[in-house]
Tab-separated table of C-alpha atoms in Angstrom:
chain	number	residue	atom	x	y	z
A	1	UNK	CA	-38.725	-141.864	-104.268
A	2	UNK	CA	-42.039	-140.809	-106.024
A	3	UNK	CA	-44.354	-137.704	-104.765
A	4	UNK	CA	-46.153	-139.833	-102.352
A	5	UNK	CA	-43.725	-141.562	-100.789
A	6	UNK	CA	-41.848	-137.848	-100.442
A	7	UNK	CA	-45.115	-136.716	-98.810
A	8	UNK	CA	-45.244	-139.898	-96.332
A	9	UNK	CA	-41.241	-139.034	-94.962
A	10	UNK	CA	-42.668	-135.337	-95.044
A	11	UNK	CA	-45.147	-136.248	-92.522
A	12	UNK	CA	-43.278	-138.435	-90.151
A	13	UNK	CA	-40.069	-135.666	-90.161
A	14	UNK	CA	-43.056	-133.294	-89.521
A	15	UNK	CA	-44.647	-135.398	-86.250
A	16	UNK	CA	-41.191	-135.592	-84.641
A	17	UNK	CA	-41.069	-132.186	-84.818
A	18	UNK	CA	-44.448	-131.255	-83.182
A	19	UNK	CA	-43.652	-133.886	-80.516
A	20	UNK	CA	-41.155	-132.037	-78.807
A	21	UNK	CA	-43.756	-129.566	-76.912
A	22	UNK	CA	-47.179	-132.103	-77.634
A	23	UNK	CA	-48.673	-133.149	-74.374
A	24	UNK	CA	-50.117	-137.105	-74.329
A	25	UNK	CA	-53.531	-136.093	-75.113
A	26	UNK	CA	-52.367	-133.914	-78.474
A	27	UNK	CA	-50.573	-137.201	-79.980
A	28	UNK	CA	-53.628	-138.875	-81.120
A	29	UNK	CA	-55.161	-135.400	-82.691
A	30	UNK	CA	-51.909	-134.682	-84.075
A	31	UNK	CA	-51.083	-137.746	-85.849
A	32	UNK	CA	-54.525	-138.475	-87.240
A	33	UNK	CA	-54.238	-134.885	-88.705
A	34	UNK	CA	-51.336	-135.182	-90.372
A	35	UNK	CA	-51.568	-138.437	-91.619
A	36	UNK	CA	-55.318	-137.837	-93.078
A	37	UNK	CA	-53.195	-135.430	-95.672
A	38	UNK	CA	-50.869	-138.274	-97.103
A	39	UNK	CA	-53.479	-141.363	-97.446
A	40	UNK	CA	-53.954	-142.181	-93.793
A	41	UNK	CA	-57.118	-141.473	-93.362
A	42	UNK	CA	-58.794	-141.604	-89.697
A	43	UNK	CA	-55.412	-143.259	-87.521
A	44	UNK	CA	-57.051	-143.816	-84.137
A	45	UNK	CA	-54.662	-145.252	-81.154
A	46	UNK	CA	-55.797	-148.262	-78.679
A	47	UNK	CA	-53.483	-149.227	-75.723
A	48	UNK	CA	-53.732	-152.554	-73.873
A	49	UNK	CA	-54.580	-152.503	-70.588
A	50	UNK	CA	-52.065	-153.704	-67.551
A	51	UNK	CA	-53.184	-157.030	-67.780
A	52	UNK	CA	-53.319	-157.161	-71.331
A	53	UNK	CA	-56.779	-158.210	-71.471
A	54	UNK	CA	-58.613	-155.079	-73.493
A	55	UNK	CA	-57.635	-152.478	-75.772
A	56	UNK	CA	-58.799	-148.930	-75.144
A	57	UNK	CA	-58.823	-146.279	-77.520
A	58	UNK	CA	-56.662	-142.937	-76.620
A	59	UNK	CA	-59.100	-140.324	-77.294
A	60	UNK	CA	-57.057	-137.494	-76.483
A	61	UNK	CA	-58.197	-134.149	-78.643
A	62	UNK	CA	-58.776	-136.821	-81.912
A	63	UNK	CA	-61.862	-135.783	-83.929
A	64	UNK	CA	-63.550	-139.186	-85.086
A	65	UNK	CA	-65.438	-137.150	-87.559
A	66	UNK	CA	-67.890	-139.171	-89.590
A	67	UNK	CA	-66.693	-142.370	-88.844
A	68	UNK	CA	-66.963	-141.922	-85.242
A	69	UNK	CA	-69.628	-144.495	-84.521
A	70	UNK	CA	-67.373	-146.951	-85.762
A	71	UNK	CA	-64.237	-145.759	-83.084
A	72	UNK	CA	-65.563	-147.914	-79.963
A	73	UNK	CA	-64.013	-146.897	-76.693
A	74	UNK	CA	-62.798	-150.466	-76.288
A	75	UNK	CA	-62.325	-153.794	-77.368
A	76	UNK	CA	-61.230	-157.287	-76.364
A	77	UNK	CA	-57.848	-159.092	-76.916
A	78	UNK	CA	-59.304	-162.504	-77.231
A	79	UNK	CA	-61.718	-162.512	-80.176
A	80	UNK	CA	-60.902	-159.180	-82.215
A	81	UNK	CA	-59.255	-158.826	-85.538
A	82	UNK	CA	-57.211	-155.699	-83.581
A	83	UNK	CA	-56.440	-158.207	-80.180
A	84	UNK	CA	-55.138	-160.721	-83.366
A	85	UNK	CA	-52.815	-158.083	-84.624
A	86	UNK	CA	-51.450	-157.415	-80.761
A	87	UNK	CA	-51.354	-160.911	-79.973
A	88	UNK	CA	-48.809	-162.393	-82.889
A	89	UNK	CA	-47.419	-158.472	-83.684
A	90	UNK	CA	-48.844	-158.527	-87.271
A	91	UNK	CA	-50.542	-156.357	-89.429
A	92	UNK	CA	-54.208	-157.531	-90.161
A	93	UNK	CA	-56.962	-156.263	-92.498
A	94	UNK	CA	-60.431	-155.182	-89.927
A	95	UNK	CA	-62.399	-157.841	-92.020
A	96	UNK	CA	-62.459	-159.594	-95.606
A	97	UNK	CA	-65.602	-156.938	-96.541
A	98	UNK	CA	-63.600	-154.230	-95.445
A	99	UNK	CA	-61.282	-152.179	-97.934
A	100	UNK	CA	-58.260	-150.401	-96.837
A	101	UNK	CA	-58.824	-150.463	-93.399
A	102	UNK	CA	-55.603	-152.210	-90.899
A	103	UNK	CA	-54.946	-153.141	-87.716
A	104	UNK	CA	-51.020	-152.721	-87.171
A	105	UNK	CA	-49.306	-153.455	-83.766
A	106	UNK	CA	-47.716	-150.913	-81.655
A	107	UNK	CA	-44.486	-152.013	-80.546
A	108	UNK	CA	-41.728	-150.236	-78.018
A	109	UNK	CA	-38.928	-152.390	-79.446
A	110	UNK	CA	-40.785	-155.431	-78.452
A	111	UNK	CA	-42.655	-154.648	-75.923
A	112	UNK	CA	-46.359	-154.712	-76.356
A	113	UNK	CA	-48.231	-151.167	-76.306
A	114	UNK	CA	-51.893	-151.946	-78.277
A	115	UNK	CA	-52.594	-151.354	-81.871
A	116	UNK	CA	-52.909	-148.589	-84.583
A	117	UNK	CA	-55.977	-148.786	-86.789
A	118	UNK	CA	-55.103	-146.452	-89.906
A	119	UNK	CA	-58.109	-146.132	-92.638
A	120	UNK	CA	-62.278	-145.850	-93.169
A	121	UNK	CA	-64.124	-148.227	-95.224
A	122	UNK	CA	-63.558	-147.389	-99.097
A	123	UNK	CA	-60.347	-145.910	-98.475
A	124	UNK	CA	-57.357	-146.865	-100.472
A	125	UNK	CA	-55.021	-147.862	-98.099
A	126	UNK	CA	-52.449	-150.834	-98.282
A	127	UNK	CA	-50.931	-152.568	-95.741
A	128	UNK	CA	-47.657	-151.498	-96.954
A	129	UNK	CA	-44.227	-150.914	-95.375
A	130	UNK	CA	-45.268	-148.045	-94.558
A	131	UNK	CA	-48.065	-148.596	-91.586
A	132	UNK	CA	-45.156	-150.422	-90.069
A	133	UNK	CA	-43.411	-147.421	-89.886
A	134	UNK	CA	-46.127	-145.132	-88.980
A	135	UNK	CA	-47.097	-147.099	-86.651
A	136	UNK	CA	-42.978	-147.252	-85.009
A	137	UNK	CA	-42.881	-143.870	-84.876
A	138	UNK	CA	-46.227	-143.391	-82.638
A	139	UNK	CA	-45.445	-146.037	-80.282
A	140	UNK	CA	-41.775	-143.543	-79.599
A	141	UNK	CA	-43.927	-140.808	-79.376
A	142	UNK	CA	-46.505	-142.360	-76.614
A	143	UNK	CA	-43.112	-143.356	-74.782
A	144	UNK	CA	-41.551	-140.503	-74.694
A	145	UNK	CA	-44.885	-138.808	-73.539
A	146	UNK	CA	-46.474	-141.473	-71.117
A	147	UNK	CA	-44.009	-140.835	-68.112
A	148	UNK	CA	-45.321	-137.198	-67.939
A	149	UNK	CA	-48.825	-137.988	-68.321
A	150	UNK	CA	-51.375	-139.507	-65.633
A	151	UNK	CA	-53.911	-139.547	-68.616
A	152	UNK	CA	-51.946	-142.763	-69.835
A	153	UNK	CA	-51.906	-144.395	-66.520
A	154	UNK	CA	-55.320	-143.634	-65.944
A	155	UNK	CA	-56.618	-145.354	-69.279
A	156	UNK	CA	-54.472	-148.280	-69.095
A	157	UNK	CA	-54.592	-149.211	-65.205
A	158	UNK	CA	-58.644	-149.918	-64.749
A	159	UNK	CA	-58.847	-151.103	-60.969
A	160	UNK	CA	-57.290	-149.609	-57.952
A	161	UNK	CA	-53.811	-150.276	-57.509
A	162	UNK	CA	-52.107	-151.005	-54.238
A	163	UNK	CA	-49.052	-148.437	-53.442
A	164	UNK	CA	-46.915	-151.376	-53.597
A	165	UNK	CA	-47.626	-152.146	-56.791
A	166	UNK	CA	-47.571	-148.748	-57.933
A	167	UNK	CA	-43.979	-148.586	-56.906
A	168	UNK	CA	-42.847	-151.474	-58.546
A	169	UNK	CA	-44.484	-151.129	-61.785
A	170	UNK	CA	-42.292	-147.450	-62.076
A	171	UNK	CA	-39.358	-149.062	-61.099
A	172	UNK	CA	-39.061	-152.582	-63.193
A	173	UNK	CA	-38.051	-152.713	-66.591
A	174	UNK	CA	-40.283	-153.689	-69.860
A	175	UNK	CA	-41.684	-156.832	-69.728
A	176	UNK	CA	-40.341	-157.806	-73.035
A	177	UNK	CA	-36.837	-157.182	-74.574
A	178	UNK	CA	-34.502	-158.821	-77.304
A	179	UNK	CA	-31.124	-158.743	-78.875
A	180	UNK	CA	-30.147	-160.413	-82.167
A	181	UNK	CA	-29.005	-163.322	-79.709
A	182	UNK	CA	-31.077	-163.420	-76.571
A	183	UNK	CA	-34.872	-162.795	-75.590
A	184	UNK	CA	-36.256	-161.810	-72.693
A	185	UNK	CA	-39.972	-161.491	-71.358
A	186	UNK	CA	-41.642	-161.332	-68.035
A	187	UNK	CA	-45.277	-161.482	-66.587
A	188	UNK	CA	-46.637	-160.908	-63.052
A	189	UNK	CA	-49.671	-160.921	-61.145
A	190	UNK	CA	-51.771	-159.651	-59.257
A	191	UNK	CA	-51.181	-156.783	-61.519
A	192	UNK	CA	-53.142	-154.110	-59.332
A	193	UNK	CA	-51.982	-155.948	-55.684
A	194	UNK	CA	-47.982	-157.343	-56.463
A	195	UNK	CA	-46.461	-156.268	-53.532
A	196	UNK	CA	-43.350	-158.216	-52.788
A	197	UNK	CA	-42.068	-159.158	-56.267
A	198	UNK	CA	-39.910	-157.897	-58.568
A	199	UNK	CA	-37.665	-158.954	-61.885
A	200	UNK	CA	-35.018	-157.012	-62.949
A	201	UNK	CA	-32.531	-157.671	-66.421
A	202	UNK	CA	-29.732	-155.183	-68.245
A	203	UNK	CA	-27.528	-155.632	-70.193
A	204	UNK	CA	-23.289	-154.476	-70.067
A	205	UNK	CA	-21.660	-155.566	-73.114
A	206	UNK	CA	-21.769	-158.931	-73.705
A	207	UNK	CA	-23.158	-159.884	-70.505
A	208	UNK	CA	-27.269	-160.140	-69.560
A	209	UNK	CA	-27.761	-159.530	-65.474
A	210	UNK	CA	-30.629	-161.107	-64.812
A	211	UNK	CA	-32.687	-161.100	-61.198
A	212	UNK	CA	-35.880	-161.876	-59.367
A	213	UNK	CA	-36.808	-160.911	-55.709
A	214	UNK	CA	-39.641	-162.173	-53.785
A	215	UNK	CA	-39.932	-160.171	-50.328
A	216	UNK	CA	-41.175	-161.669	-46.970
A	217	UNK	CA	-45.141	-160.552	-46.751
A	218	UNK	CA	-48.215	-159.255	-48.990
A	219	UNK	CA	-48.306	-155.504	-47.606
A	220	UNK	CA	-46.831	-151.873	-47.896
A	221	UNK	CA	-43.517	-153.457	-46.408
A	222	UNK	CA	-42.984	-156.286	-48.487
A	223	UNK	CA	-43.511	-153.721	-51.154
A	224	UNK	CA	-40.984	-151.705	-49.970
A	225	UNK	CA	-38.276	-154.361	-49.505
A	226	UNK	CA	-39.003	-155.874	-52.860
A	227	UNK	CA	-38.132	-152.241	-53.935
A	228	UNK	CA	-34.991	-151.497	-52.119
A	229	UNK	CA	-33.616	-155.098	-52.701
A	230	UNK	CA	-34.412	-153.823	-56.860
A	231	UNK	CA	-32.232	-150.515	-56.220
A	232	UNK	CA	-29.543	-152.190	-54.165
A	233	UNK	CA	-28.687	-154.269	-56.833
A	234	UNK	CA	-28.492	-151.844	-59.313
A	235	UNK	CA	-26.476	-149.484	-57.553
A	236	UNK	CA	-23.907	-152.532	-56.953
A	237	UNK	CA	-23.831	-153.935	-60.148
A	238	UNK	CA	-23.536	-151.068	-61.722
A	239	UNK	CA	-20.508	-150.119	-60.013
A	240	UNK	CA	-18.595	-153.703	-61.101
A	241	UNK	CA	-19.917	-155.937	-58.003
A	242	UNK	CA	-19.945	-159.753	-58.645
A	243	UNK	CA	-23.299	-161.770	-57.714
A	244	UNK	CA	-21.839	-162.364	-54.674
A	245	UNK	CA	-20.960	-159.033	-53.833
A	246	UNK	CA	-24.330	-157.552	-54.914
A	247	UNK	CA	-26.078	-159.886	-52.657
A	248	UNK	CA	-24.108	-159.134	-49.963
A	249	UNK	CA	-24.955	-155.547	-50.471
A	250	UNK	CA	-28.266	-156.112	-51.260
A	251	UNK	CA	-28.367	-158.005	-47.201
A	252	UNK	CA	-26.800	-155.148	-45.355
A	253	UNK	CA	-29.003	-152.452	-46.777
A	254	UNK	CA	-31.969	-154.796	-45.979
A	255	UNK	CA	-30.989	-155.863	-42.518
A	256	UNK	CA	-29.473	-151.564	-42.117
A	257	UNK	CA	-33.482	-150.492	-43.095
A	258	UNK	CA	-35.312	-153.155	-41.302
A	259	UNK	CA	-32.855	-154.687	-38.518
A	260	UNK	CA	-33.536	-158.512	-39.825
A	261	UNK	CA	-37.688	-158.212	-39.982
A	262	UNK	CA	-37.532	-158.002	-43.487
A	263	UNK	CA	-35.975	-159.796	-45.729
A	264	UNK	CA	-36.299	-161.192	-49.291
A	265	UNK	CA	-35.446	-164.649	-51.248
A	266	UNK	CA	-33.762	-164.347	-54.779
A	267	UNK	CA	-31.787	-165.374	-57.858
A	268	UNK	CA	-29.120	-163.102	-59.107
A	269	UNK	CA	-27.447	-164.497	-62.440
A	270	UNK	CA	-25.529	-163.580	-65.368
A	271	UNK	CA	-25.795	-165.367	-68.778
A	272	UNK	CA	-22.687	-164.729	-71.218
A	273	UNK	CA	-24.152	-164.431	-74.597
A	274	UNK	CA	-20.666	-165.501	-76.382
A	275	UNK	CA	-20.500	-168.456	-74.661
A	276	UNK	CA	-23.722	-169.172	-73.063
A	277	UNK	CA	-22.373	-170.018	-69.303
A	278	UNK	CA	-24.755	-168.873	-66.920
A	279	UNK	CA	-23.741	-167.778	-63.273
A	280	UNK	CA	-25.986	-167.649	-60.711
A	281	UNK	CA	-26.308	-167.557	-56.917
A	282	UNK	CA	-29.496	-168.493	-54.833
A	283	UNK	CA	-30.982	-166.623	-52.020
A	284	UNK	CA	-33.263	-168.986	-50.563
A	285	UNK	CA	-35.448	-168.750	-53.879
A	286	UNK	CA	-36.638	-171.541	-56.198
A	287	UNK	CA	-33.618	-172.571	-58.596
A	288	UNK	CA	-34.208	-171.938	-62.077
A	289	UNK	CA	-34.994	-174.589	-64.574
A	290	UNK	CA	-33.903	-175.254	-68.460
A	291	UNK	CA	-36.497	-175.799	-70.627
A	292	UNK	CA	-34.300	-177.623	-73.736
A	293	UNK	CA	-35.248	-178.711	-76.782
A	294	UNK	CA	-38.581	-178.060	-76.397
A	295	UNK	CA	-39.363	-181.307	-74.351
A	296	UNK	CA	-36.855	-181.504	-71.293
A	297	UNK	CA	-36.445	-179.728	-68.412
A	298	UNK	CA	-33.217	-179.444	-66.950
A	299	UNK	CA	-33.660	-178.469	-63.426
A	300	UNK	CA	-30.556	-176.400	-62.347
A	301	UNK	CA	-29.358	-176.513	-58.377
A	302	UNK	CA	-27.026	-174.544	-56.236
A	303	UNK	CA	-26.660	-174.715	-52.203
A	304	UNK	CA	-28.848	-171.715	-51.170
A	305	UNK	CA	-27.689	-169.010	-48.763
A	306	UNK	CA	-30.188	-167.618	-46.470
A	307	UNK	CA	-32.274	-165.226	-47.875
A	308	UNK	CA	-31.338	-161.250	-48.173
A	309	UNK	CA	-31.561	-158.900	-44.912
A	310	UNK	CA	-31.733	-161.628	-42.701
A	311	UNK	CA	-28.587	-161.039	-41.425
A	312	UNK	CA	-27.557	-164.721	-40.399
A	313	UNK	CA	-24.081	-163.989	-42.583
A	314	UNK	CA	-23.613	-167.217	-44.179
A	315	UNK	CA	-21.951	-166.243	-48.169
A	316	UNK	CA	-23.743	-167.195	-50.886
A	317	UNK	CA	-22.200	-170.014	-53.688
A	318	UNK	CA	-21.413	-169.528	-57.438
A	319	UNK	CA	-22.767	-171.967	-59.732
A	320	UNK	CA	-21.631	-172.284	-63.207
A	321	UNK	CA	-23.729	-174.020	-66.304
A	322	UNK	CA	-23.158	-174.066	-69.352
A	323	UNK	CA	-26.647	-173.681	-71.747
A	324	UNK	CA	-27.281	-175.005	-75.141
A	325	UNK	CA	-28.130	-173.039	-78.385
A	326	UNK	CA	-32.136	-171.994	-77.924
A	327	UNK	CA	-32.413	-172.886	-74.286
A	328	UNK	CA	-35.182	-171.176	-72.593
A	329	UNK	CA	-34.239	-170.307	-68.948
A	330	UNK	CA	-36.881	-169.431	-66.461
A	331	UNK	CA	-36.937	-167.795	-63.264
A	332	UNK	CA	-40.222	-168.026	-60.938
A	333	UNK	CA	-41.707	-167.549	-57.802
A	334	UNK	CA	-43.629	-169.380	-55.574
A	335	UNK	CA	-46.980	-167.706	-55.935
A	336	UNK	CA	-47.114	-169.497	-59.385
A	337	UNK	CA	-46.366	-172.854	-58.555
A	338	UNK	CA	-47.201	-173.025	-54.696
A	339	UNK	CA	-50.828	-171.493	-55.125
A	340	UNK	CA	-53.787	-173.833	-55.276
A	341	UNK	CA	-57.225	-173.863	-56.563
A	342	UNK	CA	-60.305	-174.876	-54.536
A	343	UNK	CA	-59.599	-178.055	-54.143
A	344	UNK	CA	-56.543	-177.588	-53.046
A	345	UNK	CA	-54.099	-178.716	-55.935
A	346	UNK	CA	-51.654	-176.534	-56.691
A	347	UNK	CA	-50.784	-175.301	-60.199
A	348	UNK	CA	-46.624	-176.837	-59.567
A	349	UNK	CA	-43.436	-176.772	-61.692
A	350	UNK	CA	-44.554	-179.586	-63.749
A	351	UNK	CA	-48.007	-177.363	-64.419
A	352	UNK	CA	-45.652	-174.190	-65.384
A	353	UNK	CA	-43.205	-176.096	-67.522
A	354	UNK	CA	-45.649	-178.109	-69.324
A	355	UNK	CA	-48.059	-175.049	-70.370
A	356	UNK	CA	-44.851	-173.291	-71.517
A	357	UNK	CA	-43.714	-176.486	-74.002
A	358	UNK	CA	-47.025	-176.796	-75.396
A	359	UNK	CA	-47.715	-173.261	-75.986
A	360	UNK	CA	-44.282	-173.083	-77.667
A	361	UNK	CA	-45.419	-175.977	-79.934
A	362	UNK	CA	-48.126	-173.532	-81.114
A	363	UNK	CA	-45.677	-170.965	-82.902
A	364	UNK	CA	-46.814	-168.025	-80.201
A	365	UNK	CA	-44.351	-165.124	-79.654
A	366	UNK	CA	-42.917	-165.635	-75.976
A	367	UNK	CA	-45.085	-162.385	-74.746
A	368	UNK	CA	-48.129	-163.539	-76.065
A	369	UNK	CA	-47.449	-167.058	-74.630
A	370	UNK	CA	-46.650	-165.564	-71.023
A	371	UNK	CA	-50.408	-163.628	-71.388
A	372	UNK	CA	-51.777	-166.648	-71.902
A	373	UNK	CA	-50.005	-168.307	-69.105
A	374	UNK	CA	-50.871	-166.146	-66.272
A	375	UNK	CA	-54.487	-165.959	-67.975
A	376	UNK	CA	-54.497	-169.961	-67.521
A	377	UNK	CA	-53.105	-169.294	-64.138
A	378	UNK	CA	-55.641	-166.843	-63.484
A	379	UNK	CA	-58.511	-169.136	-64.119
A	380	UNK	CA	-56.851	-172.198	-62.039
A	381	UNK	CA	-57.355	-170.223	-59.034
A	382	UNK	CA	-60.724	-168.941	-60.192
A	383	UNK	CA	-58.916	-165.182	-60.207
A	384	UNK	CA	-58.048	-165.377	-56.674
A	385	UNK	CA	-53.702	-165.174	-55.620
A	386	UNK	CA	-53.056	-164.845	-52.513
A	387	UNK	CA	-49.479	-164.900	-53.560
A	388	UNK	CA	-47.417	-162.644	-56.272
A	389	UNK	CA	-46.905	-164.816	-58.955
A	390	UNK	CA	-44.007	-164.273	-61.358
A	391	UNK	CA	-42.001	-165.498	-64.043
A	392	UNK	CA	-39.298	-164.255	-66.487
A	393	UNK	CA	-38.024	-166.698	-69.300
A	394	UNK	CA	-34.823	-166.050	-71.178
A	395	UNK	CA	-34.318	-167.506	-74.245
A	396	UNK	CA	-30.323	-167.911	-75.504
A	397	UNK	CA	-30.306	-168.609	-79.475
A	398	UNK	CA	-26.505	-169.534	-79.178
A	399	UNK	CA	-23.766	-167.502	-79.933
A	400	UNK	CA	-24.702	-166.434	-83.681
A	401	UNK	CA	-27.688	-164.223	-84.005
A	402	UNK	CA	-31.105	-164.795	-84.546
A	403	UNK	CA	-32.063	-165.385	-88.229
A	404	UNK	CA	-34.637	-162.466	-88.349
A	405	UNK	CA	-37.689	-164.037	-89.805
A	406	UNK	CA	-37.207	-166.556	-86.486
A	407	UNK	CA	-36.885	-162.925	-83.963
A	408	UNK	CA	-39.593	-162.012	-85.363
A	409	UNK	CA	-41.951	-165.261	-84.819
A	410	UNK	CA	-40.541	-165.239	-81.072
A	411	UNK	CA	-41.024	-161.783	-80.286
A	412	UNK	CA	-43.887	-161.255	-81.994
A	413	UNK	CA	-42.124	-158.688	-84.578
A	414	UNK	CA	-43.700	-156.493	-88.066
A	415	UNK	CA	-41.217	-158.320	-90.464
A	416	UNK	CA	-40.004	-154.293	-91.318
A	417	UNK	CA	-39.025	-154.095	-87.213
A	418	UNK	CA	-36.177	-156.696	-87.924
A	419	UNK	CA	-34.174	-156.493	-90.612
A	420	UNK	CA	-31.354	-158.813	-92.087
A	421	UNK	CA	-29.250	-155.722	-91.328
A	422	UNK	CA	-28.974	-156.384	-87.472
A	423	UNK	CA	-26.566	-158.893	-86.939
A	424	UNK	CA	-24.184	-157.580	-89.697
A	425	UNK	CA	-24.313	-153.934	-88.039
A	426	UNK	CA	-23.808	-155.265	-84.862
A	427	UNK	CA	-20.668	-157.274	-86.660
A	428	UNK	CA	-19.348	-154.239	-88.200
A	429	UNK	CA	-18.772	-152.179	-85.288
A	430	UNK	CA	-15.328	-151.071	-84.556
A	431	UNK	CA	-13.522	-153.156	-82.244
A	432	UNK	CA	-11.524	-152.026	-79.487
A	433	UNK	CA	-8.173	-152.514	-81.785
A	434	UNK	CA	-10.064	-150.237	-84.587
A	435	UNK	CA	-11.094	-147.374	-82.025
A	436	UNK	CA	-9.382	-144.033	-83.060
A	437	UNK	CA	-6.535	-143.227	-80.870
């Protein structure tokens, strides 16, 4: 390791250390002062907003210094070199004129925070394996300090948002997450209004629980059944309940809060990712459908029971199928295919399916293909939903791992965030015939 490269590790050791009392608002100061010192000159932060439309820059207590006039408080994801480098999760140079000056994507394993812009025109600065790495270790630090901070919430939510949604967006997990053999991603609207949906996925061992709710109504209350239906399945699955069971408990603490007013539709399934068999259960929800080989769909069925909280009693049924190597599963709602524009078309399965195998023709990571899908969504209904509209596809790569260069394409992945050494550590861990006694 030469002097610089000693100096770079210095640094980042040095930032993790500073980051146990820094407040939100000291990260961006913080890091652009101690990174100025090793070759970094001028590291400004932008987030994306909820919708994922803009990028806004994190001011915090950062002194943009001579360069300021070229910090702008925000910029657009469509169009921009730095919405380019969030968009397909690479690292891009700001223009051709422009000398060591990069655009590197800010990732939260792979979920999508904004973008890192690390150098000043006629500064030396490479787009090395290094940025990659800076640019890791900031997007840990703005986790681990965004839950405590309404400054973060405040710059990245830019309308009004309904209590409802409020709730759900604290309670629901990233929209994007991946394993060397399975990736999931999610994307709902209206962003500031969702009140009765929600999408849920863990993961326990070798199994991927996978769920989405869509509560009776557009108000407070839908909100708040959407919410509890979320934490009632948790709590059972969590202590070993089947689908079934879960469901069932999901009903009585539905129909115990709201004496068979409320209720809620859903899918509750579990994908194997040795084997690939899915098992699922319907709720009076939409079934599923199997997008394979890039050009069929496969639509899935199971008898539905009536939907959560209603309190009508009759058990749900246990379906079983088995899923091919790079299926792409995908769980919706109605607001996405039931909603229609003007003139009174709506948008359909065949619309949702179809935008999904084209996109996927186009070599797009899965997040950045879901952004564009509710954005086309969006526009179909001339920005109006009256409905929540959600969906959550699941991709299965089979029961080896991912090559990495392909996780990468698909999750829209730095080539340094996925190395070759993730399948083979995963292989190397002690089975339960190795543990220690």
């Amino acid at each position: 390791m030469n002097s610089a490269d000693a100096a770079r590790a210095r640094v980042l050791t040095e930032l993790i250390a500073a980051s146990h009392l820094m407040t939100l608002e000291q990260l961006p100061g913080t890091v652009a002062s101690h990174a100025a010192g090793v070759g970094w000159p001028q590291v400004v932060i932008y987030l994306a907003d909820l919708q994922q439309v803009r990028l806004y820059l994190l001011a915090g207590n950062i002194d943009a210094g001579p360069g300021g006039a070229d910090v702008p408080a925000e910029l657009s994801v469509e169009g921009t070199v730095a919405g380019r480098a969030f968009q397909l999760g690479k690292v891009f140079p700001a223009s051709a004129s422009t000398k060591g000056q990069w655009w590197v994507p800010l990732l939260d394993g792979t979920e999508r925070l904004g973008v890192l812009r690390v150098g000043v025109p006629g500064a030396q600065v490479e787009a090395d394996e290094d940025l990659n790495t800076l640019a890791g270790l900031v997007a840990l630090l703005l986790v681990s300090k965004r839950d405590t901070s309404d400054s973060y919430s405040q710059l990245v939510c830019r309308r009004r948002m309904e209590v409802s949604a409020e709730m759900e967006w604290q309670l629901m997990p990233p929209r994007t997450f991946a394993t060397d053999r399975v990736l999931i991603s999610a994307i709902m609207e209206p962003a500031y209004q969702v009140s009765g949906d929600v999408f849920d996925y863990a993961l326990t061992g070798e199994t991927v629980h996978l769920s989405v709710f869509d509560a009776m109504g557009h108000d407070t209350a839908a909100g708040l059944t959407a919410n509890l239906a979320l934490a009632a399945a948790r709590n059972h699955r969590r202590q070993g309940s089947g689908l079934l069971q879960t469901a069932e408990g999901i009903g009585e603490i539905l129909n115990e809060q709201f004496a068979g007013s409320r209720y809620a539709t859903g899918i509750l399934a579990d994908l194997h990712l040795a084997t690939g068999v899915l098992t699922w259960t319907n709720y009076g929800h939409h079934p599923p459908v199997v997008i394979r080989g890039n050009r069929t769909v496969v639509h899935l069925s199971c008898p539905p029971a009536p939907p959560m909280g209603t309190g009508l009693d009759r058990p749900g049924t246990l379906r079983r199928d088995q899923l091919e190597p790079r299926d792409r599963l995908l769980l919706y709602t109605d607001g996405i295919t039931e909603a229609r524009n003007r003139e009174g078309q709506e948008f359909g399965l065949d619309g949702l399916t179809d935008f999904l195998i084209r996109h996927h023709a186009d070599d797009l990571p899965v997040p950045e293909t879901l952004r564009r899908l509710i954005g086309h969504h969006m526009d179909y209904h001339h920005g109006r939903l009256t409905d929540d509209a959600t969906v959550m596809l699941v991709e299965w790569h089979g029961p080896t791992p991912y090559p990495p260069s392909q996780l990468q394409a698909l999750a829209g992945l730095p080539p340094s965030t996925a190395p070759d050494t993730i399948a083979s550590a995963w292989a190397q861990q002690p089975g339960d015939d190795d543990a220690p006694g």
